PDB file of C-alpha atoms in Angstrom:
ATOM      1  CA  UNK A1395       0.087  -0.069   0.000  1.00  0.00           C
ATOM      2  CA  UNK A1396       2.630   2.437   0.908  1.00  0.00           C
ATOM      3  CA  UNK A1397       4.478   1.616  -2.484  1.00  0.00           C
ATOM      4  CA  UNK A1398       1.224   2.413  -4.642  1.00  0.00           C
ATOM      5  CA  UNK A1399       0.825   5.540  -2.796  1.00  0.00           C
ATOM      6  CA  UNK A1400       4.343   6.751  -3.631  1.00  0.00           C
ATOM      7  CA  UNK A1401       4.051   5.769  -7.109  1.00  0.00           C
ATOM      8  CA  UNK A1402       0.804   8.069  -7.306  1.00  0.00           C
ATOM      9  CA  UNK A1403       2.547  11.031  -5.404  1.00  0.00           C
ATOM     10  CA  UNK A1404       5.526  10.794  -8.231  1.00  0.00           C
ATOM     11  CA  UNK A1405       3.301  10.983 -11.131  1.00  0.00           C
ATOM     12  CA  UNK A1406       1.210  13.824  -9.782  1.00  0.00           C
ATOM     13  CA  UNK A1407       4.516  15.547  -9.249  1.00  0.00           C
ATOM     14  CA  UNK A1408       6.046  15.099 -12.777  1.00  0.00           C
ATOM     15  CA  UNK A1409       2.547  16.280 -14.302  1.00  0.00           C
ATOM     16  CA  UNK A1410       2.677  19.372 -12.378  1.00  0.00           C
ATOM     17  CA  UNK A1411       6.278  19.826 -13.319  1.00  0.00           C
ATOM     18  CA  UNK A1412       5.258  19.414 -17.139  1.00  0.00           C
ATOM     19  CA  UNK A1413       2.664  21.915 -16.792  1.00  0.00           C
ATOM     20  CA  UNK A1414       5.035  24.375 -14.960  1.00  0.00           C
ATOM     21  CA  UNK A1415       7.501  24.213 -17.724  1.00  0.00           C
ATOM     22  CA  UNK A1416       4.657  24.633 -20.381  1.00  0.00           C
ATOM     23  CA  UNK A1417       3.498  27.505 -18.508  1.00  0.00           C
ATOM     24  CA  UNK A1418       7.030  29.124 -18.656  1.00  0.00           C
ATOM     25  CA  UNK A1419       7.771  28.195 -22.405  1.00  0.00           C
ATOM     26  CA  UNK A1420       7.875  31.329 -24.832  1.00  0.00           C
ATOM     27  CA  UNK A1421       5.660  31.847 -27.787  1.00  0.00           C
ATOM     28  CA  UNK A1422       6.880  30.699 -31.069  1.00  0.00           C
ATOM     29  CA  UNK A1423       5.883  32.581 -34.457  1.00  0.00           C
ATOM     30  CA  UNK A1424       6.557  31.159 -38.107  1.00  0.00           C
ATOM     31  CA  UNK A1425       5.284  32.972 -41.590  1.00  0.00           C
ATOM     32  CA  UNK A1426       6.228  32.466 -45.127  1.00  0.00           C
ATOM     33  CA  UNK A1427       4.887  33.109 -48.474  1.00  0.00           C
ATOM     34  CA  UNK A1428       4.258  31.152 -51.700  1.00  0.00           C
ATOM     35  CA  UNK A1429       6.096  33.317 -53.860  1.00  0.00           C
ATOM     36  CA  UNK A1430       8.460  36.048 -53.146  1.00  0.00           C
ATOM     37  CA  UNK A1431       8.452  38.042 -56.332  1.00  0.00           C
ATOM     38  CA  UNK A1432       5.268  38.965 -58.453  1.00  0.00           C
ATOM     39  CA  UNK A1433       3.685  41.089 -60.672  1.00  0.00           C
ATOM     40  CA  UNK A1434       0.857  43.440 -59.494  1.00  0.00           C
ATOM     41  CA  UNK A1435      -2.503  41.702 -59.007  1.00  0.00           C
ATOM     42  CA  UNK A1436      -0.686  38.237 -59.131  1.00  0.00           C
ATOM     43  CA  UNK A1437      -1.990  36.128 -55.976  1.00  0.00           C
ATOM     44  CA  UNK A1438       0.142  34.607 -53.318  1.00  0.00           C
ATOM     45  CA  UNK A1439      -0.524  32.482 -50.257  1.00  0.00           C
ATOM     46  CA  UNK A1440       0.666  33.615 -47.156  1.00  0.00           C
ATOM     47  CA  UNK A1441       0.705  30.899 -44.465  1.00  0.00           C
ATOM     48  CA  UNK A1442       1.735  31.161 -40.533  1.00  0.00           C
ATOM     49  CA  UNK A1443       2.209  28.792 -37.773  1.00  0.00           C
ATOM     50  CA  UNK A1444       2.549  29.589 -33.971  1.00  0.00           C
ATOM     51  CA  UNK A1445       2.842  28.015 -30.439  1.00  0.00           C
ATOM     52  CA  UNK A1446       2.651  28.759 -26.934  1.00  0.00           C
ATOM     53  CA  UNK A1447       0.672  31.998 -27.660  1.00  0.00           C
ATOM     54  CA  UNK A1448      -2.841  33.271 -26.689  1.00  0.00           C
ATOM     55  CA  UNK A1449      -2.887  36.068 -29.194  1.00  0.00           C
ATOM     56  CA  UNK A1450      -2.121  35.917 -32.758  1.00  0.00           C
ATOM     57  CA  UNK A1451      -1.849  39.028 -35.460  1.00  0.00           C
ATOM     58  CA  UNK A1452      -0.792  39.049 -39.151  1.00  0.00           C
ATOM     59  CA  UNK A1453      -0.459  42.733 -39.836  1.00  0.00           C
ATOM     60  CA  UNK A1454      -2.426  43.566 -36.996  1.00  0.00           C
ATOM     61  CA  UNK A1455      -5.550  41.254 -38.033  1.00  0.00           C
ATOM     62  CA  UNK A1456      -6.206  38.643 -35.326  1.00  0.00           C
ATOM     63  CA  UNK A1457      -6.023  35.240 -36.627  1.00  0.00           C
ATOM     64  CA  UNK A1458      -5.839  31.664 -35.637  1.00  0.00           C
ATOM     65  CA  UNK A1459      -2.586  30.022 -34.332  1.00  0.00           C
ATOM     66  CA  UNK A1460      -2.236  28.134 -37.596  1.00  0.00           C
ATOM     67  CA  UNK A1461      -3.715  29.239 -41.100  1.00  0.00           C
ATOM     68  CA  UNK A1462      -3.334  30.886 -44.308  1.00  0.00           C
ATOM     69  CA  UNK A1463      -5.014  33.243 -46.679  1.00  0.00           C
ATOM     70  CA  UNK A1464      -4.487  34.404 -50.396  1.00  0.00           C
ATOM     71  CA  UNK A1465      -3.239  38.088 -51.091  1.00  0.00           C
ATOM     72  CA  UNK A1466      -2.661  40.065 -54.418  1.00  0.00           C
ATOM     73  CA  UNK A1467      -0.436  42.971 -53.272  1.00  0.00           C
ATOM     74  CA  UNK A1468      -0.091  45.791 -55.640  1.00  0.00           C
ATOM     75  CA  UNK A1469       3.026  46.913 -54.557  1.00  0.00           C
ATOM     76  CA  UNK A1470       5.994  45.435 -52.377  1.00  0.00           C
ATOM     77  CA  UNK A1471       4.567  44.421 -48.974  1.00  0.00           C
ATOM     78  CA  UNK A1472       5.864  42.885 -45.736  1.00  0.00           C
ATOM     79  CA  UNK A1473       3.715  40.481 -43.947  1.00  0.00           C
ATOM     80  CA  UNK A1474       4.302  40.015 -40.123  1.00  0.00           C
ATOM     81  CA  UNK A1475       2.990  37.458 -37.639  1.00  0.00           C
ATOM     82  CA  UNK A1476       3.067  38.504 -33.839  1.00  0.00           C
ATOM     83  CA  UNK A1477       2.443  35.844 -31.100  1.00  0.00           C
ATOM     84  CA  UNK A1478       2.062  36.974 -27.657  1.00  0.00           C
ATOM     85  CA  UNK A1479       1.566  35.290 -24.203  1.00  0.00           C
ATOM     86  CA  UNK A1480       1.616  37.624 -21.272  1.00  0.00           C
ATOM     87  CA  UNK A1481       4.791  39.695 -21.425  1.00  0.00           C
ATOM     88  CA  UNK A1482       6.260  37.448 -23.908  1.00  0.00           C
ATOM     89  CA  UNK A1483       6.221  37.997 -27.863  1.00  0.00           C
ATOM     90  CA  UNK A1484       7.524  36.270 -31.058  1.00  0.00           C
ATOM     91  CA  UNK A1485       7.519  37.817 -34.489  1.00  0.00           C
ATOM     92  CA  UNK A1486       8.267  36.716 -37.836  1.00  0.00           C
ATOM     93  CA  UNK A1487       8.413  38.550 -41.156  1.00  0.00           C
ATOM     94  CA  UNK A1488       7.972  37.479 -44.847  1.00  0.00           C
ATOM     95  CA  UNK A1489       8.351  40.290 -47.808  1.00  0.00           C
ATOM     96  CA  UNK A1490       6.670  40.062 -51.177  1.00  0.00           C
ATOM     97  CA  UNK A1491       8.491  42.224 -53.706  1.00  0.00           C
ATOM     98  CA  UNK A1492       5.986  43.607 -56.567  1.00  0.00           C
ATOM     99  CA  UNK A1493       7.587  44.082 -59.937  1.00  0.00           C
ATOM    100  CA  UNK A1494       5.611  47.087 -61.610  1.00  0.00           C
ATOM    101  CA  UNK A1495       6.109  46.523 -65.351  1.00  0.00           C
ATOM    102  CA  UNK A1496       5.430  49.946 -67.089  1.00  0.00           C
ATOM    103  CA  UNK A1497       3.567  49.583 -70.366  1.00  0.00           C
ATOM    104  CA  UNK A1498       5.470  50.208 -73.863  1.00  0.00           C
ATOM    105  CA  UNK A1499       5.853  53.860 -74.773  1.00  0.00           C
ATOM    106  CA  UNK A1500       3.540  54.678 -78.039  1.00  0.00           C
ATOM    107  CA  UNK A1501       5.466  55.480 -81.203  1.00  0.00           C
ATOM    108  CA  UNK A1502       3.856  56.791 -84.259  1.00  0.00           C
ATOM    109  CA  UNK A1503       5.363  58.138 -88.042  1.00  0.00           C
ATOM    110  CA  UNK A1504       3.614  60.437 -90.406  1.00  0.00           C
ATOM    111  CA  UNK A1505       4.552  61.349 -93.738  1.00  0.00           C
ATOM    112  CA  UNK A1506       2.991  62.932 -96.951  1.00  0.00           C
ATOM    113  CA  UNK A1507       3.794  61.947-100.322  1.00  0.00           C
ATOM    114  CA  UNK A1508       4.359  64.382-102.197  1.00  0.00           C
ATOM    115  CA  UNK A1509       5.096  67.011 -99.601  1.00  0.00           C
ATOM    116  CA  UNK A1510       4.684  69.840-102.165  1.00  0.00           C
ATOM    117  CA  UNK A1511       1.970  70.465-104.520  1.00  0.00           C
ATOM    118  CA  UNK A1512       0.293  72.892-106.819  1.00  0.00           C
ATOM    119  CA  UNK A1513      -2.739  74.477-105.431  1.00  0.00           C
ATOM    120  CA  UNK A1514      -5.862  72.213-106.215  1.00  0.00           C
ATOM    121  CA  UNK A1515      -3.858  69.085-106.497  1.00  0.00           C
ATOM    122  CA  UNK A1516      -4.062  66.296-103.737  1.00  0.00           C
ATOM    123  CA  UNK A1517      -1.182  64.578-101.619  1.00  0.00           C
ATOM    124  CA  UNK A1518      -1.303  61.056 -99.645  1.00  0.00           C
ATOM    125  CA  UNK A1519      -0.984  61.339 -95.728  1.00  0.00           C
ATOM    126  CA  UNK A1520       0.200  57.879 -94.360  1.00  0.00           C
ATOM    127  CA  UNK A1521       0.856  56.968 -90.998  1.00  0.00           C
ATOM    128  CA  UNK A1522       1.807  54.054 -88.764  1.00  0.00           C
ATOM    129  CA  UNK A1523       0.929  53.949 -84.799  1.00  0.00           C
ATOM    130  CA  UNK A1524       2.255  51.192 -82.345  1.00  0.00           C
ATOM    131  CA  UNK A1525       1.123  50.607 -78.432  1.00  0.00           C
ATOM    132  CA  UNK A1526      -1.513  53.395 -78.955  1.00  0.00           C
ATOM    133  CA  UNK A1527      -5.186  53.060 -77.992  1.00  0.00           C
ATOM    134  CA  UNK A1528      -6.331  56.359 -79.615  1.00  0.00           C
ATOM    135  CA  UNK A1529      -4.539  58.034 -82.358  1.00  0.00           C
ATOM    136  CA  UNK A1530      -5.794  61.745 -83.772  1.00  0.00           C
ATOM    137  CA  UNK A1531      -4.382  63.676 -86.838  1.00  0.00           C
ATOM    138  CA  UNK A1532      -4.967  67.428 -86.936  1.00  0.00           C
ATOM    139  CA  UNK A1533      -7.487  68.536 -89.645  1.00  0.00           C
ATOM    140  CA  UNK A1534      -9.023  64.911 -89.832  1.00  0.00           C
ATOM    141  CA  UNK A1535      -9.839  63.807 -86.156  1.00  0.00           C
ATOM    142  CA  UNK A1536      -9.592  60.116 -84.757  1.00  0.00           C
ATOM    143  CA  UNK A1537      -8.253  57.800 -87.033  1.00  0.00           C
ATOM    144  CA  UNK A1538      -7.229  54.127 -87.199  1.00  0.00           C
ATOM    145  CA  UNK A1539      -3.851  53.036 -85.861  1.00  0.00           C
ATOM    146  CA  UNK A1540      -2.167  52.746 -89.134  1.00  0.00           C
ATOM    147  CA  UNK A1541      -3.792  54.032 -92.601  1.00  0.00           C
ATOM    148  CA  UNK A1542      -3.724  56.521 -95.282  1.00  0.00           C
ATOM    149  CA  UNK A1543      -5.780  59.568 -96.594  1.00  0.00           C
ATOM    150  CA  UNK A1544      -6.111  61.869 -99.274  1.00  0.00           C
ATOM    151  CA  UNK A1545      -5.908  65.575 -98.596  1.00  0.00           C
ATOM    152  CA  UNK A1546      -5.992  68.758-100.715  1.00  0.00           C
ATOM    153  CA  UNK A1547      -4.873  71.705 -98.660  1.00  0.00           C
ATOM    154  CA  UNK A1548      -5.274  75.217-100.221  1.00  0.00           C
ATOM    155  CA  UNK A1549      -2.604  76.606 -98.324  1.00  0.00           C
ATOM    156  CA  UNK A1550       0.706  75.009 -96.765  1.00  0.00           C
ATOM    157  CA  UNK A1551      -0.197  73.071 -93.672  1.00  0.00           C
ATOM    158  CA  UNK A1552       1.433  70.955 -90.996  1.00  0.00           C
ATOM    159  CA  UNK A1553      -0.221  68.004 -90.096  1.00  0.00           C
ATOM    160  CA  UNK A1554       0.665  66.438 -86.492  1.00  0.00           C
ATOM    161  CA  UNK A1555      -0.753  63.155 -85.480  1.00  0.00           C
ATOM    162  CA  UNK A1556      -0.642  61.786 -81.851  1.00  0.00           C
ATOM    163  CA  UNK A1557      -0.798  58.558 -80.306  1.00  0.00           C
ATOM    164  CA  UNK A1558      -1.989  57.883 -76.889  1.00  0.00           C
ATOM    165  CA  UNK A1559      -1.528  54.625 -74.916  1.00  0.00           C
ATOM    166  CA  UNK A1560      -0.882  53.530 -71.578  1.00  0.00           C
ATOM    167  CA  UNK A1561       2.474  54.151 -71.518  1.00  0.00           C
ATOM    168  CA  UNK A1562       2.074  57.674 -72.528  1.00  0.00           C
ATOM    169  CA  UNK A1563       1.768  59.597 -75.741  1.00  0.00           C
ATOM    170  CA  UNK A1564       4.131  60.390 -78.897  1.00  0.00           C
ATOM    171  CA  UNK A1565       3.570  62.756 -81.682  1.00  0.00           C
ATOM    172  CA  UNK A1566       4.816  63.094 -85.169  1.00  0.00           C
ATOM    173  CA  UNK A1567       4.641  65.967 -87.741  1.00  0.00           C
ATOM    174  CA  UNK A1568       4.726  66.552 -91.687  1.00  0.00           C
ATOM    175  CA  UNK A1569       4.371  69.630 -93.613  1.00  0.00           C
ATOM    176  CA  UNK A1570       2.683  70.032 -96.673  1.00  0.00           C
ATOM    177  CA  UNK A1571       3.797  73.081 -98.945  1.00  0.00           C
ATOM    178  CA  UNK A1572       1.129  74.585-101.405  1.00  0.00           C
ATOM    179  CA  UNK A1573       2.244  76.876-104.284  1.00  0.00           C
ATOM    180  CA  UNK A1574       0.192  78.557-106.823  1.00  0.00           C
ATOM    181  CA  UNK A1575       0.702  76.970-110.392  1.00  0.00           C
ATOM    182  CA  UNK A1576       2.447  79.091-113.003  1.00  0.00           C
ATOM    183  CA  UNK A1577      -0.232  80.752-114.948  1.00  0.00           C
ATOM    184  CA  UNK A1578      -0.890  79.432-118.359  1.00  0.00           C
ATOM    185  CA  UNK A1579       0.803  81.108-121.518  1.00  0.00           C
ATOM    186  CA  UNK A1580      -1.462  83.761-122.890  1.00  0.00           C
ATOM    187  CA  UNK A1581      -3.718  82.548-125.553  1.00  0.00           C
ATOM    188  CA  UNK A1582      -2.718  83.801-129.281  1.00  0.00           C
ATOM    189  CA  UNK A1583      -4.809  86.495-130.005  1.00  0.00           C
ATOM    190  CA  UNK A1584      -7.579  85.653-132.555  1.00  0.00           C
ATOM    191  CA  UNK A1585      -7.983  87.638-135.648  1.00  0.00           C
ATOM    192  CA  UNK A1586     -10.963  89.828-135.207  1.00  0.00           C
ATOM    193  CA  UNK A1587     -13.817  88.489-137.683  1.00  0.00           C
ATOM    194  CA  UNK A1588     -14.640  90.697-140.401  1.00  0.00           C
ATOM    195  CA  UNK A1589     -17.460  92.999-139.721  1.00  0.00           C
ATOM    196  CA  UNK A1590     -20.749  91.656-140.980  1.00  0.00           C
ATOM    197  CA  UNK A1591     -22.090  93.483-143.827  1.00  0.00           C
ATOM    198  CA  UNK A1592     -25.287  95.090-143.456  1.00  0.00           C
ATOM    199  CA  UNK A1593     -28.628  92.948-143.499  1.00  0.00           C
ATOM    200  CA  UNK A1594     -29.695  94.425-146.792  1.00  0.00           C
ATOM    201  CA  UNK A1595     -26.519  93.421-148.195  1.00  0.00           C
ATOM    202  CA  UNK A1596     -26.714  90.174-147.120  1.00  0.00           C
ATOM    203  CA  UNK A1597     -30.270  89.684-148.204  1.00  0.00           C
ATOM    204  CA  UNK A1598     -29.232  90.899-151.908  1.00  0.00           C
ATOM    205  CA  UNK A1599     -26.335  88.329-152.104  1.00  0.00           C
ATOM    206  CA  UNK A1600     -28.850  85.704-151.006  1.00  0.00           C
ATOM    207  CA  UNK A1601     -31.710  86.169-153.490  1.00  0.00           C
ATOM    208  CA  UNK A1602     -31.927  85.817-157.095  1.00  0.00           C
ATOM    209  CA  UNK A1603     -35.165  86.779-159.644  1.00  0.00           C
ATOM    210  CA  UNK A1604     -37.415  84.204-160.380  1.00  0.00           C
ATOM    211  CA  UNK A1605     -38.113  83.913-164.296  1.00  0.00           C
ATOM    212  CA  UNK A1606     -41.231  82.911-166.078  1.00  0.00           C
ATOM    213  CA  UNK A1607     -42.501  81.586-169.248  1.00  0.00           C
ATOM    214  CA  UNK A1608     -44.313  83.925-171.535  1.00  0.00           C
ATOM    215  CA  UNK A1609     -47.653  84.734-170.354  1.00  0.00           C
ATOM    216  CA  UNK A1610     -47.193  82.349-167.411  1.00  0.00           C
ATOM    217  CA  UNK A1611     -47.281  82.358-163.602  1.00  0.00           C
ATOM    218  CA  UNK A1612     -45.895  78.851-162.882  1.00  0.00           C
ATOM    219  CA  UNK A1613     -42.874  78.630-161.125  1.00  0.00           C
ATOM    220  CA  UNK A1614     -40.259  76.614-163.036  1.00  0.00           C
ATOM    221  CA  UNK A1615     -38.084  73.896-161.457  1.00  0.00           C
ATOM    222  CA  UNK A1616     -34.999  75.905-161.121  1.00  0.00           C
ATOM    223  CA  UNK A1617     -36.873  79.069-159.796  1.00  0.00           C
ATOM    224  CA  UNK A1618     -38.468  76.500-157.094  1.00  0.00           C
ATOM    225  CA  UNK A1619     -35.029  75.058-156.202  1.00  0.00           C
ATOM    226  CA  UNK A1620     -33.681  78.696-156.064  1.00  0.00           C
ATOM    227  CA  UNK A1621     -36.786  79.819-153.408  1.00  0.00           C
ATOM    228  CA  UNK A1622     -35.957  76.641-151.526  1.00  0.00           C
ATOM    229  CA  UNK A1623     -32.454  77.858-150.668  1.00  0.00           C
ATOM    230  CA  UNK A1624     -33.766  81.606-150.089  1.00  0.00           C
ATOM    231  CA  UNK A1625     -36.582  80.016-147.733  1.00  0.00           C
ATOM    232  CA  UNK A1626     -33.784  78.197-145.662  1.00  0.00           C
ATOM    233  CA  UNK A1627     -31.973  81.365-145.228  1.00  0.00           C
ATOM    234  CA  UNK A1628     -35.101  83.525-144.346  1.00  0.00           C
ATOM    235  CA  UNK A1629     -35.908  80.687-141.849  1.00  0.00           C
ATOM    236  CA  UNK A1630     -32.544  81.133-139.556  1.00  0.00           C
ATOM    237  CA  UNK A1631     -33.444  82.327-136.019  1.00  0.00           C
ATOM    238  CA  UNK A1632     -31.428  85.410-136.667  1.00  0.00           C
ATOM    239  CA  UNK A1633     -33.363  86.089-139.874  1.00  0.00           C
ATOM    240  CA  UNK A1634     -36.834  85.729-138.844  1.00  0.00           C
ATOM    241  CA  UNK A1635     -37.545  89.739-138.603  1.00  0.00           C
ATOM    242  CA  UNK A1636     -36.490  90.264-141.940  1.00  0.00           C
ATOM    243  CA  UNK A1637     -39.701  91.783-143.923  1.00  0.00           C
ATOM    244  CA  UNK A1638     -39.174  91.781-147.914  1.00  0.00           C
ATOM    245  CA  UNK A1639     -41.208  92.565-150.910  1.00  0.00           C
ATOM    246  CA  UNK A1640     -41.842  90.504-154.052  1.00  0.00           C
ATOM    247  CA  UNK A1641     -42.242  92.760-157.397  1.00  0.00           C
ATOM    248  CA  UNK A1642     -43.863  91.226-160.167  1.00  0.00           C
ATOM    249  CA  UNK A1643     -42.671  92.088-163.924  1.00  0.00           C
ATOM    250  CA  UNK A1644     -43.803  91.490-167.560  1.00  0.00           C
ATOM    251  CA  UNK A1645     -42.340  91.973-171.013  1.00  0.00           C
ATOM    252  CA  UNK A1646     -43.862  94.930-172.789  1.00  0.00           C
ATOM    253  CA  UNK A1647     -46.397  92.580-174.978  1.00  0.00           C
ATOM    254  CA  UNK A1648     -49.877  93.115-174.024  1.00  0.00           C
ATOM    255  CA  UNK A1649     -51.955  95.932-172.295  1.00  0.00           C
ATOM    256  CA  UNK A1650     -50.840  97.738-169.248  1.00  0.00           C
ATOM    257  CA  UNK A1651     -54.011  96.454-167.385  1.00  0.00           C
ATOM    258  CA  UNK A1652     -53.562  92.925-168.110  1.00  0.00           C
ATOM    259  CA  UNK A1653     -49.757  92.838-167.617  1.00  0.00           C
ATOM    260  CA  UNK A1654     -50.442  94.517-164.213  1.00  0.00           C
ATOM    261  CA  UNK A1655     -52.698  91.579-163.264  1.00  0.00           C
ATOM    262  CA  UNK A1656     -50.087  89.259-164.834  1.00  0.00           C
ATOM    263  CA  UNK A1657     -47.338  90.753-162.635  1.00  0.00           C
ATOM    264  CA  UNK A1658     -49.569  90.494-159.544  1.00  0.00           C
ATOM    265  CA  UNK A1659     -50.172  86.657-160.133  1.00  0.00           C
ATOM    266  CA  UNK A1660     -46.455  86.103-160.523  1.00  0.00           C
ATOM    267  CA  UNK A1661     -45.807  87.897-157.383  1.00  0.00           C
ATOM    268  CA  UNK A1662     -48.237  85.876-155.603  1.00  0.00           C
ATOM    269  CA  UNK A1663     -47.113  82.795-156.906  1.00  0.00           C
ATOM    270  CA  UNK A1664     -43.501  83.317-155.103  1.00  0.00           C
ATOM    271  CA  UNK A1665     -45.287  84.385-151.886  1.00  0.00           C
ATOM    272  CA  UNK A1666     -47.253  81.200-151.683  1.00  0.00           C
ATOM    273  CA  UNK A1667     -44.407  79.206-152.430  1.00  0.00           C
ATOM    274  CA  UNK A1668     -42.498  80.745-149.748  1.00  0.00           C
ATOM    275  CA  UNK A1669     -45.132  80.400-147.389  1.00  0.00           C
ATOM    276  CA  UNK A1670     -45.441  76.737-148.024  1.00  0.00           C
ATOM    277  CA  UNK A1671     -41.726  76.589-146.983  1.00  0.00           C
ATOM    278  CA  UNK A1672     -42.377  77.856-143.683  1.00  0.00           C
ATOM    279  CA  UNK A1673     -41.919  81.652-144.244  1.00  0.00           C
ATOM    280  CA  UNK A1674     -44.330  83.586-142.344  1.00  0.00           C
ATOM    281  CA  UNK A1675     -46.777  85.659-144.505  1.00  0.00           C
ATOM    282  CA  UNK A1676     -46.595  88.540-142.356  1.00  0.00           C
ATOM    283  CA  UNK A1677     -43.071  89.023-143.653  1.00  0.00           C
ATOM    284  CA  UNK A1678     -43.967  89.123-147.179  1.00  0.00           C
ATOM    285  CA  UNK A1679     -45.223  92.153-149.316  1.00  0.00           C
ATOM    286  CA  UNK A1680     -46.203  91.957-152.922  1.00  0.00           C
ATOM    287  CA  UNK A1681     -46.341  94.408-155.569  1.00  0.00           C
ATOM    288  CA  UNK A1682     -46.953  94.452-159.564  1.00  0.00           C
ATOM    289  CA  UNK A1683     -45.220  96.610-162.278  1.00  0.00           C
ATOM    290  CA  UNK A1684     -46.574  94.794-164.981  1.00  0.00           C
ATOM    291  CA  UNK A1685     -44.582  96.237-167.900  1.00  0.00           C
ATOM    292  CA  UNK A1686     -43.970  99.631-166.666  1.00  0.00           C
ATOM    293  CA  UNK A1687     -40.073  99.165-166.123  1.00  0.00           C
ATOM    294  CA  UNK A1688     -39.782  96.589-168.925  1.00  0.00           C
ATOM    295  CA  UNK A1689     -36.276  96.890-170.347  1.00  0.00           C
ATOM    296  CA  UNK A1690     -36.046  94.011-172.630  1.00  0.00           C
ATOM    297  CA  UNK A1691     -35.939  93.518-176.403  1.00  0.00           C
ATOM    298  CA  UNK A1692     -37.409  90.992-179.030  1.00  0.00           C
ATOM    299  CA  UNK A1693     -35.976  87.840-178.056  1.00  0.00           C
ATOM    300  CA  UNK A1694     -35.632  87.729-182.184  1.00  0.00           C
ATOM    301  CA  UNK A1695     -33.489  90.743-182.326  1.00  0.00           C
ATOM    302  CA  UNK A1696     -29.809  90.841-182.728  1.00  0.00           C
ATOM    303  CA  UNK A1697     -29.218  93.458-180.057  1.00  0.00           C
ATOM    304  CA  UNK A1698     -27.552  92.521-176.593  1.00  0.00           C
ATOM    305  CA  UNK A1699     -29.467  91.451-173.846  1.00  0.00           C
ATOM    306  CA  UNK A1700     -31.591  91.905-171.630  1.00  0.00           C
ATOM    307  CA  UNK A1701     -34.404  90.681-173.519  1.00  0.00           C
ATOM    308  CA  UNK A1702     -38.036  90.043-173.077  1.00  0.00           C
ATOM    309  CA  UNK A1703     -37.090  87.041-171.219  1.00  0.00           C
ATOM    310  CA  UNK A1704     -35.295  89.223-168.673  1.00  0.00           C
ATOM    311  CA  UNK A1705     -38.589  91.040-167.951  1.00  0.00           C
ATOM    312  CA  UNK A1706     -40.535  87.956-167.290  1.00  0.00           C
ATOM    313  CA  UNK A1707     -39.582  87.752-163.370  1.00  0.00           C
ATOM    314  CA  UNK A1708     -40.195  88.284-159.785  1.00  0.00           C
ATOM    315  CA  UNK A1709     -37.705  90.061-157.713  1.00  0.00           C
ATOM    316  CA  UNK A1710     -37.185  89.779-154.208  1.00  0.00           C
ATOM    317  CA  UNK A1711     -36.470  93.185-152.448  1.00  0.00           C
ATOM    318  CA  UNK A1712     -35.172  93.667-148.651  1.00  0.00           C
ATOM    319  CA  UNK A1713     -37.796  96.175-146.744  1.00  0.00           C
ATOM    320  CA  UNK A1714     -36.781  96.367-143.182  1.00  0.00           C
ATOM    321  CA  UNK A1715     -35.830  94.341-140.073  1.00  0.00           C
ATOM    322  CA  UNK A1716     -33.075  91.604-138.992  1.00  0.00           C
ATOM    323  CA  UNK A1717     -30.366  94.415-138.065  1.00  0.00           C
ATOM    324  CA  UNK A1718     -27.867  92.783-135.726  1.00  0.00           C
TER     325      UNK A1718
END
């Protein structure tokens, strides 16, 4: 019995000794990271482990004795675990280095082909930008990152291209020189046209007498062809205001009264034929002189013409109008 009591006393003493040693042991703290060098936004696992501590913090945040969390630091950061028990404390640190990679600087080129033009001509602008989100050209506004555009400046102009991106901005310029074209050589002077003759003279140059057979009023074929040419000239737009007179004549044979009537019928025949060809009747006056102005001689006479055939005619005489 005494031996058993002694063994129990010994065990109790050892247990109390262990408790006393544990109560006096200092805290222990360890912290580590899954990666020590990352880029901004990359995930990293931070884990820690402590012993003999009652209060544990990681960067001021209360945590369990053992744990882990995922962080995404934007800049270089130190993570520290603190383990405390009473007045005793343990610390450990781990640093994550964040490497900031700057975006590439934009670049841009701009040129004009050709760079010198005459006024009114065109030139081609060509550009190429890299690492840019926005590209603008003065006078054109926003444009694609690369391309070409035809322009026609009226004065010498400097075009500036600007490229903007995450890495900053860049510019490029080109100048287009505009010159006035050389004046064309003076045109050779055209000879002045000869002055137009008076309309009355032009009329006389166009018309010819219309001749008739003895005691006839029928217009002969050659007379009709002649009147057609006259009508074409009279119907020209510039000649539509001309007023003229058709005079009927006869040879001296027959009475004066008969020849007046015959001359009238001859002048009317000419008038009616001209009207049929489109000449307005208001432009045509008629008169008969019969044999009053006959100047011919007998066809059988040996004397020189004019003969009686010359007296059997109708004359077209300019009266007024058509002046230019």
